[in-house]
Amino acid sequence: MREGKRPKSRFRGTLLSRYLLIIVVALLFIPVVFPVSLIGYQLVQGVVLGNLVPKPEERNDPYRTNNLESMWHREAQKLKGKTPDQIDAKMNELHAAYPKVDMFWVDAKSRVRQPGTSRLDLPPTWEAADAVAYLKRYKENTSQQFSVIAFIGDDKKLSQGFMVMQVARSELNTGGYEMSAQTSMIFFGIIMLMFLLFIAVSWMFFVNMRRRLLRLQSAMTVQHDSGLPEPIIIKKADEIGQLEYAFNGMVYQLGSSLKREREEEELRKRLIANLSHDLRTPLTVVRSHVFSLQKEQLSDKGRELLKLTETKLGDLSGLIDNLLSYNLLTSGKYTLHPESTDVLRIVRESAAAWYPLWEKEGFEADIELPENPLFWTLDAQWFRRILDNLFQNVVRHAHSGRYIGIHAERDAAGKYAIVISDKGKGMQSASGDKGAGIGLAIVGFLTREMGLAMDISSTGGGTSVLIYPASGSEPGLKLKERV
Amino acid sequence: MGIHLLYIEDDAEIGNWVHEDLIGRGYEVTWLQSGEHALEKAAGSRLVILDVMLPGLDGFTVGQRIKKAYPDLPILMLSARTSIDDKLEGLQFADDYLTKPFHPDELAARIEVLLRRSGSFSSEPLVLKHLLVYERENRIVNKETDEEILLTGKQFQIFTYLVRHLGQILTKEQIYEGVWGDPYLDGDKTLMVHIRYLREKLERDPASPEIIETIRGVGYRVKA
């Protein structure tokens, strides 16, 4: 079951493209941002400031060159036919109106006339040489000085003379730069704003990326009931989206293989259970016939053969038991529930269950266990299984000794060990009853799982098995041989 | 009239054999080959012998249903499976458990123990050496002297507990916890004192007891 279709990776919408976009914007920043901020300034001033600060009326500004020039020509025109005294009066009037502007006029007789307040140092008459000198000086100073010459009465001829005004350029247009400080503030502000915007966008880009990666990481580590991580909901088709998709694919694959594994395990368990049933049922039937036969009249030879058959049947049954148990145990399906338990109590109870059989088989049961409890951390169910296997081995494989000893021995350090001993022919001898191996393998496996250690020493005169709590990395099963 | 047992086993050969063997031992046996009518037949029975592997309803399900309907009816499971989880699952409701292939004597012994434990005593007195134990009437008579032996409450409880587990060896802990109902405390001499007094009343020679056997290192046993 796949969730959705694999998102297509187009260049648009990838992290790479988005990052490139941010970089390109950053590169274009300088050439673009200045004009933009200028336009921004104009807009801000026009729309916002225009309403707050009274804008200097450009057209009415008397100190604008255009205005000055047109005023000068207009006034010259108006003076058509006026007497020189009237012209003087007008000049005085104009000088009073434009105090920053220097002005004078030259009448038809080339006499220089100035308003009374004039600051200019001029010759009394205006010769051709004066005109040339003035023009030359004016040309040199044109960047600093602004001059207008107008014929009075707008005559094309010099009938009434001409009038001159001059003003330092520094005095002009001052109004246009009055707000320069404010302007630079706004300008700087806009640039800063753009910078902050850029930083914010980059920051957001990486924070978002980081958050998604962290989400992916937490999704990978969090385990749900199934023991698997949950699939992630994919929102974007970029590189992280692809990663999330691959992750989901992995989760689905894991889930399906886990399911398959469980199904196989279930199948195996069922198979083993069925196999067990199928093997034991005929065994039980054969045994029942053997029992029935024993009630019949038989020769001594026949009775002996029947006894042998019965023994072999028992061995076969035990072998099947152990084989199946070992299979189930090693498949790891059994969980341990270790708790502090009085091990002697379990040994006593187990021995109590086996005692009648020992009695029947003519065994001497030499059981000596301390009165005080001995607490080991173990799983009682499993420990009983260990004892069952060991006791069974004694009955089956050490029958000739007719002895079972169950003791608690103390070593030099005061640590107890449970010792189960017999007086059989030892494990190396051919007892005629094979099959102790698998039983011991089960015991070894169980002791190891419970953190117990087991030593087996076997000679021709008997076998003893020591079980004690393992310390550290003690191997669970050791086979010592004494000669 | 013998004690009625319900036996559920699908395998005809084993079923026939066990059926005949149990009848030979004096029981009345109803043998079913599937668990379908088990619940109805369980009504008049004193004990159920149940095979785990059954066609249709499995033995565990049948057993659980019977136990739910008749909580006091003992159930003995027969199984071809020995894995630990089966044992746990089975024993949650079953009173005992026997794996195939089993000896008919063992089956008979387990049936007897279960019946005794569930209080299905026969009217015949139990003969223990020189004693006659009338379990229904809670009476113990010395056969040789024909005198009734009177026990104190605790002595009687201990003796009854041992008799109900006839032939079984019981550890000190098991007896103490079975009779007193409290967890056994280490080194508690109470039980040993009681058993000494009990022997003085029951045994011919309390120094070498025959009725209450001491199994050295393990516990005590009353054997028929």
XYZ file of C-alpha atoms in Angstrom:
707
model
C 0.000 0.000 0.000
C 1.775 3.066 -1.234
C 0.690 6.514 -0.240
C 0.204 8.686 -3.305
C 2.394 8.912 -6.357
C 6.058 9.666 -6.261
C 6.320 13.461 -6.462
C 8.089 14.557 -9.642
C 11.250 16.502 -9.168
C 11.094 19.571 -11.375
C 13.700 22.250 -11.146
C 11.080 24.737 -10.074
C 10.191 24.017 -6.524
C 13.449 22.347 -5.615
C 15.476 23.635 -2.713
C 18.297 24.329 -5.139
C 16.157 26.612 -7.282
C 14.877 28.446 -4.274
C 18.334 28.914 -2.905
C 19.557 30.132 -6.312
C 16.713 32.636 -6.376
C 17.825 34.058 -3.065
C 21.436 34.277 -4.300
C 20.401 35.991 -7.545
C 18.343 38.479 -5.603
C 21.360 39.120 -3.411
C 23.589 39.708 -6.445
C 21.104 42.034 -8.081
C 20.729 43.830 -4.826
C 23.063 46.758 -5.360
C 22.070 47.796 -8.926
C 18.425 47.254 -8.293
C 18.012 48.467 -4.783
C 19.300 51.989 -5.319
C 16.933 52.938 -8.131
C 14.200 51.171 -6.290
C 14.921 53.096 -3.142
C 15.043 56.337 -5.089
C 11.684 55.646 -6.607
C 10.556 54.621 -3.209
C 11.774 57.900 -1.819
C 9.968 59.869 -4.510
C 6.805 57.983 -3.801
C 7.194 58.401 -0.095
C 7.859 62.109 -0.424
C 5.160 62.657 -2.987
C 2.488 60.732 -1.213
C 3.341 60.869 2.426
C 5.561 63.845 3.105
C 3.847 65.933 0.472
C 0.845 66.066 2.679
C 2.719 66.705 5.894
C 5.437 69.221 5.001
C 4.332 72.169 2.833
C 6.272 71.648 -0.367
C 8.076 74.786 -1.588
C 6.119 76.163 -4.496
C 8.657 75.653 -7.212
C 7.006 78.008 -9.679
C 6.682 80.825 -7.171
C 10.160 80.442 -5.818
C 11.709 83.821 -6.641
C 15.203 82.398 -6.589
C 14.705 79.862 -9.335
C 16.696 80.745 -12.456
C 13.677 80.445 -14.717
C 11.624 82.682 -12.513
C 14.403 85.224 -12.144
C 15.077 85.362 -15.887
C 11.434 85.776 -16.892
C 10.895 88.341 -14.121
C 13.885 90.374 -15.339
C 12.676 90.406 -18.974
C 9.123 91.172 -17.872
C 10.273 94.118 -15.759
C 12.490 95.403 -18.619
C 9.521 95.267 -20.932
C 7.378 97.182 -18.473
C 9.921 100.011 -18.339
C 9.316 100.940 -21.964
C 9.269 104.733 -22.359
C 9.910 105.412 -18.671
C 12.200 108.194 -17.610
C 15.583 107.316 -16.167
C 14.378 108.441 -12.742
C 11.408 106.169 -12.971
C 13.727 103.359 -13.983
C 15.989 104.117 -10.969
C 12.969 103.952 -8.696
C 11.950 100.611 -10.169
C 15.490 99.317 -9.719
C 15.425 100.287 -6.076
C 12.089 98.584 -5.720
C 13.354 95.413 -7.357
C 16.528 95.355 -5.287
C 14.424 95.634 -2.194
C 12.341 92.692 -3.413
C 15.380 90.569 -4.361
C 18.027 91.514 -1.840
C 20.335 88.641 -2.838
C 20.413 89.756 -6.451
C 22.832 92.461 -7.563
C 21.491 94.700 -10.319
C 22.374 97.777 -12.333
C 21.397 99.395 -15.569
C 23.093 101.320 -18.342
C 21.183 104.139 -20.004
C 21.205 105.149 -23.621
C 24.149 107.425 -22.983
C 26.182 104.476 -21.587
C 26.053 105.798 -18.039
C 25.977 103.145 -15.351
C 23.148 103.571 -12.804
C 22.680 101.431 -9.687
C 20.116 101.211 -6.958
C 21.203 103.060 -3.860
C 21.707 99.830 -1.957
C 23.924 98.207 -4.592
C 27.043 96.339 -3.448
C 28.629 96.402 -6.918
C 31.738 98.383 -7.749
C 31.133 99.565 -11.305
C 32.660 102.195 -13.622
C 30.537 105.322 -14.117
C 30.206 104.740 -17.838
C 29.776 101.484 -19.723
C 32.133 101.391 -22.646
C 32.469 98.612 -25.166
C 35.590 97.454 -23.334
C 33.577 97.191 -20.081
C 30.980 95.093 -21.812
C 33.652 92.721 -23.138
C 35.358 92.530 -19.763
C 32.019 91.794 -18.038
C 31.121 89.125 -20.530
C 34.554 87.538 -20.180
C 34.300 87.568 -16.403
C 30.781 86.210 -16.601
C 31.864 83.355 -18.840
C 34.640 82.389 -16.417
C 32.280 82.463 -13.489
C 29.266 81.006 -15.188
C 29.233 78.027 -12.848
C 29.182 80.319 -9.813
C 27.370 83.299 -11.102
C 24.027 83.637 -12.811
C 23.447 86.814 -14.895
C 20.604 88.082 -16.986
C 20.836 91.067 -19.365
C 17.663 92.600 -20.716
C 17.079 95.544 -23.086
C 14.785 98.023 -21.447
C 11.511 98.343 -23.266
C 12.350 95.189 -25.119
C 13.669 97.255 -27.906
C 15.785 95.518 -30.371
C 17.692 98.685 -30.390
C 19.477 100.164 -27.432
C 17.136 103.142 -27.275
C 16.618 103.074 -23.528
C 19.716 101.113 -22.512
C 19.852 97.668 -20.796
C 19.593 96.342 -17.364
C 21.735 93.591 -15.730
C 21.143 91.344 -12.769
C 23.577 88.903 -11.285
C 23.398 86.491 -8.411
C 25.702 83.873 -6.938
C 24.475 80.383 -7.904
C 24.936 79.307 -4.342
C 22.038 81.603 -3.486
C 19.774 79.880 -5.962
C 17.578 76.798 -5.542
C 18.526 76.474 -1.922
C 14.944 75.444 -1.217
C 15.408 72.241 -3.289
C 18.064 70.914 -0.921
C 16.574 71.917 2.357
C 15.396 68.372 3.077
C 18.620 66.571 2.170
C 19.194 65.241 5.693
C 15.701 63.810 5.837
C 16.145 62.356 2.367
C 19.314 60.499 3.222
C 17.620 59.113 6.335
C 14.773 57.708 4.303
C 17.150 56.491 1.647
C 19.313 54.733 4.213
C 16.223 53.347 5.914
C 14.967 51.791 2.713
C 18.334 50.172 2.030
C 18.459 48.818 5.572
C 14.941 47.519 5.179
C 15.956 45.699 2.008
C 18.960 44.198 3.793
C 16.828 43.039 6.682
C 14.331 41.595 4.258
C 17.078 39.635 2.551
C 18.400 38.331 5.873
C 14.897 37.433 6.982
C 14.164 35.527 3.773
C 17.439 33.578 4.013
C 16.770 32.880 7.674
C 13.275 31.639 6.988
C 14.571 29.455 4.193
C 17.038 27.649 6.410
C 14.811 27.537 9.467
C 12.111 25.893 7.412
C 14.569 23.409 5.974
C 15.949 22.623 9.412
C 12.470 22.115 10.850
C 11.589 19.647 8.150
C 14.818 17.735 8.628
C 14.207 17.568 12.379
C 10.675 16.335 11.753
C 12.096 13.609 9.558
C 14.630 12.714 12.209
C 12.026 12.464 14.954
C 9.798 10.414 12.666
C 12.689 8.004 12.208
C 13.409 7.597 15.888
C 9.884 7.476 17.318
C 8.512 3.962 17.421
C 4.849 3.164 17.435
C 2.962 0.090 18.593
C 4.027 -1.847 15.533
C 7.681 -1.240 16.418
C 8.075 0.742 13.224
C 8.176 4.482 12.557
C 5.046 6.077 11.148
C 5.070 7.275 7.532
C 5.402 11.030 7.029
C 2.830 13.173 5.232
C 4.646 14.645 2.234
C 3.815 18.294 1.590
C 6.454 19.432 -0.898
C 8.116 17.776 -3.856
C 11.602 19.197 -3.236
C 14.700 17.296 -2.145
C 13.490 16.822 1.447
C 10.142 15.717 0.026
C 12.012 13.088 -1.987
C 13.840 12.015 1.133
C 10.547 11.745 3.000
C 9.139 9.720 0.157
C 12.119 7.359 0.253
C 11.713 7.120 4.047
C 8.036 6.227 3.689
C 8.957 3.605 1.126
C 11.402 2.128 3.597
C 8.791 2.105 6.374
C 6.304 0.293 4.132
C 8.946 -2.200 3.129
C 9.921 -2.817 6.743
C 6.274 -3.211 7.686
C 5.626 -5.746 4.994
C 8.748 -7.731 5.781
C 7.858 -7.697 9.476
C 4.408 -8.954 8.599
C 5.909 -11.643 6.392
C 8.281 -12.616 9.165
C 5.422 -12.909 11.647
C 3.420 -14.988 9.214
C 6.382 -17.279 8.681
C 6.917 -17.530 12.437
C 3.244 -18.340 12.942
C 3.454 -20.941 10.177
C 6.553 -22.436 11.755
C 4.959 -22.619 15.182
C 1.865 -24.241 13.730
C 3.982 -26.636 11.727
C 5.921 -27.644 14.820
C 2.759 -28.061 16.862
C 1.218 -30.181 14.121
C 4.404 -32.159 13.664
C 4.524 -32.768 17.388
C 0.943 -33.961 17.370
C 1.466 -36.109 14.309
C 4.538 -37.747 15.808
C 3.158 -38.310 19.267
C -0.242 -39.629 18.366
C 1.101 -42.770 16.654
C 3.665 -43.053 19.455
C 0.871 -43.051 22.010
C -0.976 -45.680 20.013
C 2.117 -47.883 19.774
C 2.670 -47.453 23.484
C -0.921 -48.358 24.258
C -0.455 -51.592 22.339
C 2.741 -52.291 24.242
C 0.856 -51.836 27.525
C -1.890 -54.098 26.334
C 0.668 -56.704 25.243
C 2.270 -56.649 28.686
C -0.987 -57.991 30.123
C -0.860 -60.998 27.775
C 0.856 -64.299 28.503
C 4.386 -63.904 27.209
C 7.658 -65.794 27.332
C 10.522 -64.247 29.329
C 12.196 -63.309 26.067
C 9.005 -61.648 24.837
C 8.632 -59.715 28.114
C 12.222 -58.543 27.865
C 11.766 -57.365 24.271
C 8.582 -55.554 25.226
C 10.355 -53.797 28.095
C 13.080 -52.696 25.676
C 10.475 -51.432 23.200
C 8.825 -49.430 25.960
C 12.123 -47.860 27.001
C 12.945 -46.919 23.420
C 9.493 -45.419 22.990
C 10.106 -43.273 26.038
C 13.436 -42.135 24.669
C 11.922 -41.283 21.316
C 9.199 -39.282 22.988
C 11.756 -37.404 25.066
C 13.799 -36.699 21.986
C 10.807 -35.242 20.172
C 10.053 -33.132 23.258
C 13.504 -31.683 23.406
C 13.835 -31.155 19.692
C 10.615 -29.206 19.501
C 11.287 -27.276 22.685
C 14.729 -26.308 21.477
C 13.318 -25.145 18.186
C 10.704 -23.016 19.920
C 13.082 -21.701 22.556
C 15.764 -20.569 20.130
C 13.236 -18.833 17.893
C 13.163 -16.263 20.703
C 9.442 -16.406 21.256
C 9.678 -16.853 24.994
C 10.091 -13.863 27.187
C 11.910 -14.058 30.477
C 10.280 -12.810 33.651
C 13.208 -12.889 36.022
C 12.561 -12.012 39.642
C 14.219 -12.659 42.933
C 13.173 -16.198 43.755
C 14.093 -18.749 46.411
C 15.917 -21.203 44.199
C 15.952 -23.904 46.896
C 12.192 -23.899 47.046
C 11.978 -24.513 43.306
C 14.573 -27.272 43.528
C 12.640 -28.927 46.382
C 9.333 -28.732 44.547
C 10.872 -30.060 41.374
C 12.562 -32.889 43.263
C 9.233 -33.678 44.940
C 7.658 -34.140 41.523
C 10.467 -36.404 40.334
C 10.876 -38.365 43.572
C 8.255 -41.053 42.844
C 10.011 -41.886 39.571
C 13.388 -42.155 41.300
C 11.783 -44.355 43.896
C 10.236 -46.553 41.240
C 13.524 -46.842 39.356
C 15.310 -47.754 42.565
C 17.394 -44.593 42.817
C 18.925 -43.425 46.032
C 17.901 -39.788 46.327
C 20.463 -37.899 48.365
C 18.937 -34.492 48.833
C 20.456 -32.013 51.213
C 19.543 -28.380 50.913
C 19.984 -25.574 53.469
C 16.998 -24.463 55.531
C 17.451 -20.798 54.751
C 16.236 -19.572 51.418
C 18.694 -18.761 48.665
C 17.543 -15.920 46.438
C 18.600 -15.829 42.815
C 17.177 -13.645 40.091
C 15.581 -16.073 37.688
C 12.436 -17.071 35.892
C 10.854 -19.866 37.924
C 9.136 -21.459 34.938
C 12.377 -21.658 32.995
C 14.401 -22.837 35.953
C 11.961 -25.732 36.452
C 12.516 -26.601 32.822
C 16.268 -26.714 33.430
C 15.836 -29.004 36.447
C 13.400 -31.221 34.545
C 15.955 -31.698 31.810
C 18.772 -32.435 34.228
C 16.697 -34.879 36.315
C 15.484 -36.564 33.172
C 19.039 -36.950 31.943
C 19.996 -38.607 35.219
C 17.124 -41.103 34.946
C 17.800 -41.836 31.297
C 21.556 -41.745 31.023
C 22.888 -42.462 34.519
C 20.517 -45.269 35.340
C 23.314 -47.659 36.191
C 24.452 -45.552 39.184
C 20.986 -45.616 40.805
C 21.877 -42.436 42.602
C 20.886 -38.811 42.406
C 22.413 -36.166 44.586
C 20.987 -32.682 44.980
C 23.107 -30.373 47.101
C 23.893 -26.742 47.638
C 27.641 -26.241 47.791
C 29.464 -23.178 48.972
C 32.702 -22.004 47.450
C 35.471 -20.149 49.261
C 33.790 -16.807 48.618
C 30.625 -18.047 50.304
C 28.678 -18.250 47.070
C 26.250 -21.090 46.684
C 25.951 -23.401 43.704
C 23.282 -26.022 43.119
C 24.935 -29.362 42.387
C 23.119 -32.237 40.741
C 25.213 -35.384 40.657
C 24.832 -38.979 39.624
C 26.963 -42.134 39.741
C 26.434 -43.163 36.145
C 29.118 -44.112 33.680
C 29.711 -40.517 32.698
C 28.803 -38.587 29.633
C 31.655 -39.851 27.520
C 30.689 -43.480 27.875
C 28.268 -45.124 25.526
C 25.351 -45.486 27.867
C 23.254 -46.907 25.120
C 20.894 -44.007 25.606
C 21.919 -41.271 23.214
C 20.171 -37.976 23.068
C 21.473 -36.151 26.116
C 22.928 -33.566 23.755
C 19.793 -31.734 22.846
C 18.565 -31.753 26.433
C 21.833 -30.204 27.551
C 21.652 -27.696 24.729
C 18.284 -26.567 26.057
C 19.678 -26.355 29.583
C 22.674 -24.382 28.299
C 20.474 -22.017 26.369
C 18.130 -21.414 29.316
C 20.895 -20.914 31.877
C 22.641 -18.436 29.600
C 19.403 -16.527 29.048
C 18.880 -16.248 32.808
C 22.416 -15.104 33.556
C 23.338 -18.387 35.209
C 26.459 -20.382 34.606
C 26.729 -24.136 34.402
C 29.736 -26.381 34.884
C 29.560 -30.019 33.990
C 32.208 -32.442 35.164
C 31.904 -35.970 34.003
C 34.055 -39.012 34.703
C 33.588 -42.709 34.412
C 32.345 -42.675 38.002
C 29.609 -40.098 37.596
C 28.603 -36.698 36.407
C 27.924 -33.556 38.373
C 26.332 -30.382 37.158
C 26.919 -27.097 38.967
C 24.566 -24.198 38.441
C 25.368 -20.781 39.873
C 24.741 -17.134 39.055
C 27.159 -16.071 36.342
C 29.464 -13.205 37.166
C 30.300 -10.944 34.256
C 31.089 -12.613 30.987
C 31.172 -16.143 32.287
C 30.243 -18.557 29.532
C 26.984 -20.359 30.186
C 28.083 -23.840 29.301
C 31.452 -25.348 29.975
C 32.309 -28.945 29.595
C 35.153 -29.934 31.892
C 36.725 -33.299 31.569
C 38.462 -35.056 34.389
C 40.578 -38.057 33.518
C -22.270 -46.735 40.566
C -18.807 -45.565 39.585
C -17.587 -42.032 39.217
C -18.551 -40.423 35.939
C -15.740 -39.004 33.742
C -16.033 -37.044 30.515
C -13.300 -37.900 28.026
C -12.830 -35.818 24.868
C -10.386 -37.249 22.322
C -10.567 -37.234 18.525
C -8.081 -40.030 17.848
C -10.054 -43.294 17.691
C -7.184 -45.608 18.629
C -6.010 -43.674 21.665
C -9.607 -42.973 22.623
C -10.518 -46.642 22.518
C -7.551 -47.612 24.570
C -7.977 -44.957 27.275
C -11.730 -45.518 27.345
C -11.271 -49.243 27.954
C -8.499 -48.714 30.450
C -10.589 -46.273 32.520
C -13.642 -48.539 32.422
C -11.349 -51.345 33.537
C -10.429 -49.183 36.537
C -14.070 -48.858 37.507
C -14.989 -45.461 36.136
C -17.993 -44.604 34.032
C -16.732 -42.863 30.956
C -18.469 -40.738 28.317
C -16.169 -40.441 25.326
C -16.726 -37.627 22.802
C -14.745 -37.320 19.595
C -15.220 -33.553 19.318
C -15.791 -30.665 21.681
C -19.203 -29.814 20.290
C -21.454 -31.335 22.953
C -18.878 -31.208 25.704
C -20.717 -28.576 27.705
C -23.962 -30.591 27.896
C -22.183 -33.815 28.796
C -20.045 -32.076 31.421
C -23.133 -31.516 33.547
C -23.171 -34.951 35.212
C -19.421 -35.529 35.249
C -16.978 -35.371 38.146
C -13.902 -34.789 35.966
C -13.075 -33.884 32.376
C -10.146 -35.369 30.436
C -9.552 -33.121 27.459
C -7.280 -33.481 24.445
C -5.800 -30.234 23.138
C -5.817 -31.038 19.434
C -9.440 -31.407 18.442
C -11.169 -30.907 15.122
C -13.246 -27.725 15.059
C -13.135 -26.179 18.512
C -9.686 -26.694 20.020
C -9.188 -28.140 23.484
C -8.269 -24.810 25.083
C -11.514 -23.194 23.952
C -13.610 -26.180 25.052
C -11.808 -26.263 28.398
C -12.317 -22.564 29.002
C -16.037 -22.906 28.277
C -16.427 -25.852 30.611
C -14.496 -24.069 33.365
C -16.687 -20.991 32.964
C -19.883 -23.044 33.246
C -18.620 -25.417 35.980
C -15.825 -23.720 37.934
C -15.478 -26.618 40.383
C -15.245 -29.350 37.760
C -11.600 -30.471 37.501
C -10.079 -30.579 34.023
C -7.102 -32.725 33.044
C -5.507 -31.707 29.757
C -3.906 -34.260 27.475
C -1.561 -32.807 24.931
C 0.989 -33.679 22.339
C 2.484 -30.258 22.772
C 5.032 -29.502 25.431
C 6.116 -25.977 24.654
C 6.132 -23.647 27.625
C 3.478 -21.287 26.270
C 1.111 -24.207 25.784
C 1.662 -25.179 29.369
C 0.864 -21.700 30.600
C -2.141 -21.286 28.356
C -3.461 -24.712 29.292
C -2.902 -24.422 32.998
C -4.739 -21.154 33.295
C -7.949 -23.134 33.481
C -6.813 -26.753 33.545
C -6.195 -28.374 36.907
C -3.518 -30.689 35.601
C -1.615 -31.438 32.452
C -0.338 -34.653 30.939
C 1.688 -34.945 27.762
C 1.436 -37.745 25.256
C 2.561 -40.447 25.188
C 1.511 -41.175 28.750
C 1.389 -44.293 30.861
C -2.166 -45.368 31.747
C -1.102 -45.752 35.373
C 0.031 -42.158 35.432
C -3.279 -41.002 33.977
C -5.157 -43.043 36.576
C -3.014 -41.606 39.374
C -3.602 -38.047 38.229
C -7.351 -38.663 37.952
C -7.382 -40.011 41.483
C -5.473 -37.000 42.845
C -7.754 -34.553 41.045
C -10.911 -36.285 42.270
C -9.607 -36.362 45.818
C -8.617 -32.708 45.656
C -12.043 -31.684 44.354
C -13.728 -33.534 47.200
C -15.188 -36.407 45.233
C -14.561 -39.026 47.900
C -15.893 -42.490 47.698
C -17.964 -43.776 50.601
C -15.328 -46.457 51.201
C -12.788 -45.522 53.864
C -9.210 -44.867 52.793
C -6.875 -47.440 54.259
C -3.530 -46.095 55.427
C -1.582 -48.858 57.127
C -3.366 -49.293 60.468
C -5.692 -46.327 59.899
C -9.112 -46.046 58.300
C -9.809 -42.551 57.028
C -13.449 -41.670 56.424
C -13.029 -38.573 54.354
C -16.734 -37.768 54.046
C -17.253 -37.875 57.771
C -13.889 -36.410 58.700
C -13.192 -39.425 60.878
C -10.003 -41.356 61.500
C -10.185 -44.765 63.138
C -7.359 -46.966 64.345
C -8.130 -50.328 62.734
C -6.231 -52.289 65.354
C -7.803 -50.764 68.428
C -11.047 -49.629 66.753
C -10.618 -46.305 68.480
C -11.310 -42.983 66.859
C -8.324 -40.644 66.731
C -9.192 -37.055 67.586
C -7.122 -34.301 66.070
C -6.964 -30.572 66.757
C -8.110 -28.182 64.011
C -4.668 -27.510 62.584
C -3.567 -31.132 62.882
C -6.648 -32.240 61.033
C -6.157 -29.596 58.320
C -2.557 -30.674 57.767
C -3.464 -34.336 57.610
C -6.368 -33.674 55.225
C -4.118 -31.585 53.008
C -1.611 -34.429 52.777
C -4.350 -37.020 52.174
C -5.856 -34.918 49.404
C -2.492 -34.979 47.701
C -2.157 -38.666 48.335
C 1.078 -40.078 47.002
C 2.466 -36.608 46.286
C 5.437 -35.196 48.089
C 4.678 -31.753 49.482
C 7.321 -29.274 50.565
C 7.107 -27.471 53.905
C 6.257 -24.276 52.060
C 3.438 -25.927 50.128
C 1.864 -27.442 53.245
C 2.190 -24.258 55.272
C 0.765 -22.069 52.554
C -1.981 -24.620 51.741
C -3.119 -24.898 55.386
C -2.442 -21.468 56.866
C -3.002 -19.497 53.661
C -0.044 -17.231 54.506
C 3.357 -17.129 52.828
C 5.823 -19.424 54.552
C 8.402 -17.575 56.609
C 11.945 -18.879 56.706
C 12.866 -21.064 59.616
C 9.293 -21.258 60.879
C 9.118 -24.280 63.200
C 5.309 -24.197 63.638
C 4.669 -26.792 60.941
C 7.312 -29.167 62.303
C 5.844 -28.925 65.787
C 2.382 -29.705 64.459
C 3.658 -32.657 62.484
C 5.419 -34.032 65.561
C 2.169 -33.949 67.561
C 0.273 -35.372 64.591
C 2.677 -38.317 64.415
C 2.363 -38.947 68.102
C -1.360 -39.411 67.589
C -1.304 -41.316 64.286
C 1.835 -43.393 64.130
C 2.401 -46.732 65.746
C 5.964 -45.654 66.442
C 6.410 -41.885 66.123
C 10.196 -42.381 65.996
C 9.931 -44.248 62.662
C 6.814 -42.838 61.025
C 4.944 -44.858 58.402
C 1.861 -42.729 57.768
C 3.510 -39.340 57.294
C 6.774 -40.054 55.517
C 9.644 -37.636 55.678
C 11.362 -37.284 52.312
C 14.737 -36.041 53.369
C 15.626 -32.675 51.917
C 12.269 -32.334 50.192
C 9.172 -32.607 52.352
C 6.416 -34.960 53.539
C 4.196 -37.536 51.915
C 1.186 -39.655 52.818
C 1.097 -42.749 50.686
C -1.679 -45.283 50.378
